[in-house]
Coordinates of C-alpha atoms (C1' of nucleotides) in Angstrom, one line a residue:
Chain A
M123 CA -31.1 12.1 86.8
A124 CA -29.0 14.9 85.5
R125 CA -31.8 17.4 85.2
P126 CA -35.4 17.1 86.4
L127 CA -38.5 18.0 84.4
S128 CA -40.1 21.2 85.5
E129 CA -43.6 21.0 86.8
E130 CA -43.8 24.7 86.1
K131 CA -43.2 24.2 82.4
R132 CA -45.7 21.3 82.2
E133 CA -48.4 23.5 83.6
A134 CA -47.4 26.4 81.4
I135 CA -47.9 24.1 78.4
L136 CA -51.2 22.9 79.7
A137 CA -52.4 26.4 80.4
A138 CA -51.3 27.6 77.0
A139 CA -53.0 24.7 75.3
A140 CA -56.2 25.4 77.2
E141 CA -56.2 29.0 76.2
L142 CA -55.6 28.3 72.5
I143 CA -58.0 25.3 72.3
A144 CA -60.8 27.3 73.9
T145 CA -60.5 29.9 71.1
S146 CA -59.3 27.8 68.1
G147 CA -60.4 24.3 68.9
T148 CA -58.2 21.2 69.0
G149 CA -56.8 22.3 65.6
A150 CA -54.5 24.7 67.6
S151 CA -51.0 23.7 66.4
T152 CA -48.3 22.4 68.7
A153 CA -46.1 25.2 67.4
S154 CA -48.6 27.9 68.6
I155 CA -49.1 26.1 72.0
A156 CA -45.3 25.9 72.6
K157 CA -44.8 29.5 71.6
A158 CA -47.6 30.7 73.9
A159 CA -46.1 28.6 76.8
G160 CA -42.7 30.2 76.2
V161 CA -40.9 26.9 75.3
A162 CA -39.5 25.4 72.1
E163 CA -41.8 23.1 70.2
G164 CA -39.4 20.2 70.9
T165 CA -39.9 20.8 74.6
L166 CA -43.6 20.2 74.3
F167 CA -42.8 16.7 73.1
T168 CA -40.5 15.9 76.0
Y169 CA -43.4 16.6 78.4
F170 CA -46.1 15.0 76.2
A171 CA -45.4 12.1 73.9
T172 CA -48.0 13.2 71.3
K173 CA -50.5 15.9 70.8
D174 CA -53.3 13.4 71.7
D175 CA -51.4 12.7 74.9
L176 CA -51.4 16.4 75.7
L177 CA -55.2 16.6 74.9
N178 CA -56.0 13.7 77.2
Q179 CA -53.9 15.0 80.1
L180 CA -55.5 18.4 79.8
F181 CA -59.0 16.7 79.8
L182 CA -58.2 14.8 83.0
E183 CA -56.6 17.9 84.6
I184 CA -59.9 19.9 84.1
E185 CA -62.2 17.0 85.1
T186 CA -60.1 16.4 88.2
N187 CA -60.5 20.0 89.2
L188 CA -64.3 19.9 88.6
A189 CA -64.7 16.6 90.5
Q190 CA -62.7 18.0 93.5
T191 CA -64.9 21.1 93.5
M192 CA -68.0 19.0 93.6
M193 CA -66.6 16.8 96.3
A194 CA -65.3 19.6 98.5
A195 CA -68.5 21.6 98.1
Y196 CA -70.8 18.8 99.2
P197 CA -72.6 19.7 102.4
A198 CA -72.9 17.0 105.1
K199 CA -76.0 18.6 106.7
G200 CA -79.3 20.0 105.6
G201 CA -82.3 18.6 103.8
S202 CA -82.0 17.0 100.3
R203 CA -83.2 20.2 98.6
E204 CA -80.7 22.3 100.4
R205 CA -77.9 19.9 99.7
I206 CA -78.6 19.8 96.0
R207 CA -79.1 23.5 95.9
H208 CA -75.8 24.0 97.4
L209 CA -74.1 21.7 94.9
W210 CA -76.0 23.5 92.1
D211 CA -74.6 26.9 93.3
R212 CA -71.1 25.5 93.4
L213 CA -71.4 24.0 89.9
I214 CA -72.6 27.3 88.5
A215 CA -69.9 29.2 90.3
W216 CA -67.3 26.8 88.9
G217 CA -68.5 27.3 85.4
A218 CA -68.7 31.0 85.7
A219 CA -65.2 31.2 87.2
N220 CA -63.7 28.9 84.6
P221 CA -65.1 29.9 81.2
T222 CA -61.9 28.8 79.4
W223 CA -62.0 25.3 80.9
R224 CA -65.6 24.9 80.0
K225 CA -64.9 25.8 76.3
V226 CA -62.0 23.4 76.3
L227 CA -64.1 20.6 77.7
R228 CA -66.7 21.1 75.0
Q229 CA -64.0 21.1 72.3
L230 CA -62.4 18.0 73.7
K231 CA -65.6 16.1 74.1
V232 CA -66.6 16.4 70.4
S233 CA -63.0 16.0 69.1
G234 CA -63.0 12.2 69.2
R235 CA -59.5 12.4 70.5
I236 CA -60.3 11.6 74.2
T237 CA -59.6 7.9 74.7
A238 CA -62.0 5.4 76.4
E239 CA -59.4 5.1 79.1
S240 CA -59.5 8.8 79.8
R241 CA -63.3 8.7 80.0
R242 CA -63.1 5.8 82.4
R243 CA -60.8 7.6 84.7
S244 CA -63.0 10.7 84.5
N245 CA -66.0 8.7 85.6
A246 CA -64.0 7.3 88.5
L247 CA -63.2 10.8 89.6
F248 CA -66.9 11.6 90.0
R249 CA -68.0 8.3 91.6
E250 CA -67.8 9.5 95.2
S251 CA -69.7 12.7 94.7
R252 CA -72.2 11.0 92.4
E253 CA -73.0 8.6 95.3
L254 CA -73.6 11.5 97.7
V255 CA -76.0 13.1 95.2
E256 CA -77.8 9.8 94.7
Q257 CA -78.3 9.6 98.5
S258 CA -79.6 13.1 98.7
M259 CA -82.0 12.5 95.8
A260 CA -83.4 9.2 97.1
G261 CA -87.0 9.6 97.9
H262 CA -87.3 12.8 95.9
V263 CA -86.9 11.1 92.5
D264 CA -88.2 7.9 90.9
P265 CA -85.3 5.3 91.3
E266 CA -85.7 4.2 87.7
R267 CA -85.0 7.8 86.5
M268 CA -82.1 8.4 88.9
S269 CA -79.3 7.6 86.5
F270 CA -80.7 9.8 83.7
Y271 CA -81.4 12.7 86.0
I272 CA -78.0 12.6 87.7
D273 CA -75.6 11.3 85.1
T274 CA -77.0 13.2 82.1
V275 CA -79.2 16.0 83.1
L276 CA -77.6 17.6 86.2
I277 CA -74.4 18.8 84.7
G278 CA -76.0 19.3 81.3
L279 CA -78.6 21.6 82.7
A280 CA -76.0 23.5 84.7
D281 CA -74.0 23.9 81.5
M282 CA -77.1 25.4 79.7
T283 CA -77.7 27.7 82.7
I284 CA -74.1 29.0 82.6
D285 CA -74.4 29.6 78.9
A286 CA -77.6 31.5 79.3
M287 CA -76.0 33.6 82.1
A288 CA -72.9 34.3 80.0
A289 CA -75.3 35.7 77.3
S290 CA -77.2 37.9 79.7
P291 CA -76.5 41.0 81.7
K292 CA -75.2 40.4 85.3
K293 CA -78.5 41.6 86.7
Q294 CA -80.2 38.5 85.4
H295 CA -77.6 36.0 86.7
E296 CA -79.2 35.2 90.0
H297 CA -82.6 34.9 88.3
L298 CA -81.3 32.4 85.8
K299 CA -79.5 30.4 88.4
Q300 CA -82.8 30.1 90.3
A301 CA -84.8 29.2 87.2
G302 CA -82.3 26.5 86.3
F303 CA -82.5 25.0 89.8
D304 CA -86.3 25.2 90.0
L305 CA -86.5 23.4 86.7
Y306 CA -84.3 20.6 88.0
W307 CA -85.7 20.2 91.4
K308 CA -89.4 20.4 90.5
G309 CA -88.9 18.5 87.3
T310 CA -87.2 15.5 89.0
A311 CA -89.8 15.2 91.8
V312 CA -91.6 11.9 91.8
Chain B
M220 CA -75.9 29.3 30.0
A221 CA -73.8 26.5 28.5
R222 CA -74.3 23.9 31.1
P223 CA -76.4 24.1 34.3
L224 CA -75.1 23.2 37.8
S225 CA -76.5 19.9 39.0
E226 CA -78.6 20.0 42.1
E227 CA -77.9 16.3 42.4
K228 CA -74.1 16.9 42.7
R229 CA -74.6 19.7 45.2
E230 CA -76.6 17.4 47.4
A231 CA -74.1 14.6 47.0
I232 CA -71.4 16.9 48.2
L233 CA -73.4 18.1 51.2
A234 CA -74.4 14.5 52.1
A235 CA -70.8 13.4 51.9
A236 CA -69.6 16.3 54.0
A237 CA -72.2 15.5 56.6
E238 CA -71.1 11.9 56.8
L239 CA -67.4 12.7 57.1
I240 CA -67.9 15.7 59.5
A241 CA -70.0 13.5 61.8
T242 CA -67.2 11.1 62.2
S243 CA -64.0 13.1 61.7
G244 CA -65.2 16.6 62.7
T245 CA -64.8 19.8 60.6
G246 CA -61.2 18.8 60.0
A247 CA -62.5 16.4 57.3
S248 CA -60.5 17.4 54.1
T249 CA -62.1 18.8 51.0
A250 CA -60.3 16.0 49.1
S251 CA -62.0 13.3 51.2
I252 CA -65.4 15.0 50.9
A253 CA -65.1 15.3 47.1
K254 CA -64.0 11.7 46.8
A255 CA -66.9 10.4 49.0
A256 CA -69.3 12.5 46.8
G257 CA -67.9 11.0 43.7
V258 CA -66.7 14.3 42.1
A259 CA -63.3 15.9 41.6
E260 CA -62.0 18.2 44.2
G261 CA -62.2 21.1 41.8
T262 CA -65.9 20.5 41.4
L263 CA -66.5 21.0 45.1
F264 CA -65.2 24.5 44.7
T265 CA -67.4 25.3 41.7
Y266 CA -70.4 24.5 44.0
F267 CA -69.0 26.1 47.2
A268 CA -66.6 29.0 47.0
T269 CA -64.7 28.0 50.2
K270 CA -64.8 25.2 52.7
D271 CA -66.3 27.6 55.2
D272 CA -69.1 28.3 52.7
L273 CA -69.8 24.6 52.4
L274 CA -69.9 24.3 56.2
N275 CA -72.3 27.2 56.5
Q276 CA -74.6 25.9 53.8
L277 CA -74.6 22.5 55.4
F278 CA -75.5 24.1 58.8
L279 CA -78.5 26.0 57.3
E280 CA -79.6 22.9 55.3
I281 CA -79.9 20.9 58.6
E282 CA -81.4 23.7 60.6
T283 CA -84.0 24.3 57.9
N284 CA -85.0 20.6 58.0
L285 CA -85.3 20.7 61.8
A286 CA -87.3 24.0 61.7
Q287 CA -89.7 22.6 59.1
T288 CA -90.2 19.4 61.2
M289 CA -91.1 21.5 64.2
M290 CA -93.4 23.7 62.2
A291 CA -95.2 20.9 60.4
A292 CA -95.5 18.9 63.6
Y293 CA -97.2 21.6 65.6
P294 CA -100.7 20.6 66.5
A295 CA -103.5 23.2 66.2
K296 CA -105.7 21.6 68.8
G297 CA -105.4 20.2 72.3
G298 CA -104.4 21.6 75.7
S299 CA -101.0 23.2 76.3
R300 CA -99.5 20.0 77.8
E301 CA -100.7 17.9 74.9
R302 CA -99.3 20.3 72.3
I303 CA -95.9 20.5 73.9
R304 CA -95.9 16.8 74.4
H305 CA -96.6 16.3 70.8
L306 CA -93.8 18.7 69.8
W307 CA -91.5 16.8 72.3
D308 CA -92.2 13.5 70.6
R309 CA -91.5 15.0 67.2
L310 CA -88.2 16.5 68.4
I311 CA -87.1 13.2 69.8
A312 CA -88.2 11.3 66.7
W313 CA -86.2 13.8 64.5
G314 CA -83.1 13.3 66.6
A315 CA -83.4 9.6 66.6
A316 CA -84.0 9.5 62.9
N317 CA -81.1 11.8 62.1
P318 CA -78.1 10.9 64.2
T319 CA -75.6 12.0 61.6
W320 CA -77.1 15.4 61.3
R321 CA -77.2 15.8 65.1
K322 CA -73.5 15.0 65.2
V323 CA -72.8 17.4 62.4
L324 CA -74.7 20.2 64.2
R325 CA -72.7 19.6 67.4
Q326 CA -69.4 19.7 65.4
L327 CA -70.4 22.9 63.5
K328 CA -71.6 24.7 66.6
V329 CA -68.3 24.4 68.4
S330 CA -66.2 24.9 65.3
G331 CA -66.3 28.6 65.3
R332 CA -66.8 28.5 61.5
I333 CA -70.5 29.3 61.5
T334 CA -70.9 33.0 60.7
A335 CA -73.1 35.4 62.7
E336 CA -75.2 35.7 59.5
S337 CA -75.8 32.0 59.4
R338 CA -76.9 32.0 63.0
R339 CA -79.2 35.0 62.4
R340 CA -80.8 33.1 59.5
S341 CA -81.2 30.0 61.6
N342 CA -83.0 32.0 64.3
A343 CA -85.3 33.4 61.7
L344 CA -86.2 29.8 60.6
F345 CA -87.4 29.0 64.1
R346 CA -89.3 32.2 64.8
E347 CA -92.7 31.0 63.8
S348 CA -92.7 27.7 65.7
R349 CA -91.1 29.5 68.7
E350 CA -94.1 31.8 68.8
L351 CA -96.5 28.9 68.8
V352 CA -94.6 27.3 71.6
E353 CA -94.7 30.5 73.6
Q354 CA -98.4 30.7 73.2
S355 CA -98.9 27.2 74.4
M356 CA -96.7 27.7 77.4
A357 CA -98.3 31.0 78.4
G358 CA -100.0 30.6 81.8
H359 CA -98.0 27.4 82.5
V360 CA -94.7 29.1 82.9
D361 CA -93.4 32.4 84.6
P362 CA -93.2 34.9 81.7
E363 CA -89.8 36.1 83.0
R364 CA -88.4 32.6 82.5
M365 CA -90.1 32.0 79.2
S366 CA -87.1 32.8 77.1
F367 CA -84.7 30.6 79.0
Y368 CA -87.0 27.7 79.2
I369 CA -87.8 27.8 75.4
D370 CA -84.7 29.2 73.7
T371 CA -82.1 27.3 75.8
V372 CA -83.6 24.4 77.7
L373 CA -86.2 22.9 75.4
I374 CA -83.9 21.7 72.6
G375 CA -81.0 21.2 74.9
L376 CA -83.0 18.8 77.1
A377 CA -84.3 17.0 74.0
D378 CA -80.7 16.6 72.9
M379 CA -79.7 15.1 76.2
T380 CA -82.6 12.8 76.1
I381 CA -81.7 11.5 72.7
D382 CA -78.1 11.0 73.8
A383 CA -79.3 9.0 76.8
M384 CA -81.6 7.0 74.5
A385 CA -78.8 6.3 72.1
A386 CA -76.7 4.9 75.0
S387 CA -79.5 2.7 76.3
P388 CA -81.2 -0.5 75.1
K389 CA -84.4 0.2 73.0
K390 CA -86.5 -1.2 75.8
Q391 CA -85.8 1.9 77.8
H392 CA -86.4 4.5 75.1
E393 CA -90.0 5.2 75.8
H394 CA -89.2 5.4 79.5
L395 CA -86.4 8.0 78.9
K396 CA -88.6 10.0 76.5
Q397 CA -91.2 10.2 79.2
A398 CA -88.7 11.1 81.9
G399 CA -87.3 13.9 79.8
F400 CA -90.7 15.3 79.1
D401 CA -91.9 15.1 82.7
L402 CA -88.7 16.9 83.8
Y403 CA -89.5 19.7 81.3
W404 CA -93.2 20.0 82.0
K405 CA -93.2 19.8 85.7
G406 CA -90.0 21.8 86.0
T407 CA -91.3 24.7 84.0
A408 CA -94.6 25.0 85.9
V409 CA -95.1 28.3 87.6
Chain C
dT120 C1' -18.3 15.2 84.5
dT121 C1' -22.3 13.6 82.7
dA122 C1' -26.9 12.6 81.7
dA123 C1' -30.8 14.5 80.5
dA124 C1' -33.6 18.8 79.5
dA125 C1' -34.0 22.3 76.0
dT126 C1' -33.7 23.9 71.3
dG127 C1' -35.3 24.9 66.5
dA128 C1' -34.2 23.8 61.7
dG129 C1' -35.7 20.0 59.1
dC130 C1' -38.8 16.2 57.4
dA131 C1' -42.7 13.8 55.5
dT132 C1' -47.2 14.4 55.0
dG133 C1' -51.6 17.0 54.5
dT134 C1' -54.1 21.1 53.6
dA135 C1' -57.3 24.4 51.1
dC136 C1' -57.4 26.2 46.9
dT137 C1' -55.9 27.1 41.6
dC138 C1' -55.7 26.7 36.8
dA139 C1' -55.0 25.1 32.1
dC140 C1' -57.5 22.1 29.9
dT141 C1' -61.5 18.9 28.2
dC142 C1' -66.0 18.2 26.9
dA143 C1' -71.1 18.3 27.6
dA144 C1' -75.2 21.2 26.9
dC145 C1' -77.3 24.7 24.9
dA146 C1' -78.5 28.4 20.9
dA147 C1' -78.1 30.4 16.4
dA148 C1' -77.1 29.7 11.5
dG149 C1' -77.7 27.0 7.4
Chain D
dC215 C1' -83.3 18.9 11.4
dT216 C1' -78.6 19.3 11.2
dT217 C1' -74.2 21.8 12.0
dT218 C1' -71.4 24.7 14.3
dG219 C1' -69.9 28.0 17.9
dT220 C1' -69.9 29.4 22.7
dT221 C1' -70.1 29.0 27.4
dG222 C1' -69.1 27.2 31.6
dA223 C1' -69.2 22.6 34.3
dG224 C1' -65.9 19.1 35.3
dT225 C1' -61.2 17.5 36.0
dG226 C1' -56.9 16.5 38.8
dA227 C1' -52.1 17.6 38.9
dG228 C1' -49.9 21.4 40.9
dT229 C1' -49.0 25.2 44.5
dA230 C1' -47.9 27.4 48.7
dC231 C1' -48.2 26.7 53.1
dA232 C1' -49.2 24.3 57.7
dT233 C1' -49.0 20.2 60.4
dG234 C1' -47.2 16.8 64.0
dC235 C1' -43.1 15.1 65.1
dT236 C1' -37.7 14.2 65.0
dC237 C1' -32.9 14.7 66.0
dA238 C1' -28.3 16.6 66.0
dT239 C1' -26.7 20.0 68.9
dT240 C1' -26.4 23.1 73.0
dT241 C1' -27.3 24.2 77.7
dT242 C1' -27.9 23.2 82.5
dA243 C1' -28.5 21.1 86.9
dA244 C1' -27.1 17.2 89.7

DNA sequence: TTAAAATGAGCATGTACTCACTCAACAAAG
DNA sequence: CTTTGTTGAGTGAGTACATGCTCATTTTAA
């Protein structure tokens, strides 16, 4: 190999894409992404075969980060309520700390450009933490509703809570976080 | 006036736009929309000044329909739980009956092409039914949480419930609808 | 040396929107 | 009840520009 690819450039392209997609949607042009990343447009295509490829890799990059956060944050000790509450706090903190990534995820999910394979890989990333959540929730929630309450509602409700927080003064943030968790915990009780 | 505009054509264009935006996103071209509506591309621009104008009118058309459904469905009698439950059933029924519109709404909301004025008008459409919901929920929910639980969570949770239903066999639909409502009602209790 | 990364002008295709023109629907004149 | 004139809806080829992607050429690290 005469000259290696630069991980630095790859990440600069992904970061630039995230920034532009968050504000302009997936219609952000490869020209604008390359320019923002400080590389020529041709370079973008040596790191990513197609624009769709870039989009899918960006999707997985963000999902990997979120999955790792959930995994790393999961407490080994404490009652079920405390464990879910801790996870809830970490989810909210992740969203509040990564507003760009959250916008990107929303854009990519409705874009129709994320492949089935990417979604499959994403699911795999969350499998481990999902199982821990299920263990913690066992007994608290009707087993027949477990899948709905974990796979659909948990992250969806966290998302809505972060949105509401973003649209409110800081003073209310803790209050909204509590309101979101109470809704989830009391609502899922058997 | 030499020749009146045809309401029929206007609606054909809006319907075609909805169908194409639901599947291809707001990137659907004016050429493809006009073709699907059975009119020339030029005609589209005599009914809608710009593509953004078409998008905004489509948005308000759908929001008006949803707001009317909520208003018309609101029961005058019954306890608070029964009233909210009835509204919940109508919301779910609306979403299940209008999958295309739901997809369009999602696309338009993340598109960044809906003006502040359109959102303001949309809010106005829901004002009356929102007040009825607030009256029904009074006493059941902490007043400080009222806005979050009504403005953000109610429709958001209904949306998630419809998504889960769409991804499940019909046999489970009633079960999911109940699970979603229980979560909302028990979760919002003071 | 040399192979591969990096470049950016160039290419085919698509885009929202225009415009000169046609013709259908109305109103006034006969 | 015709005839005729006027207006503006309807048309689709045309326009200027943007798009994803290529490739001949240059630069750079092994």
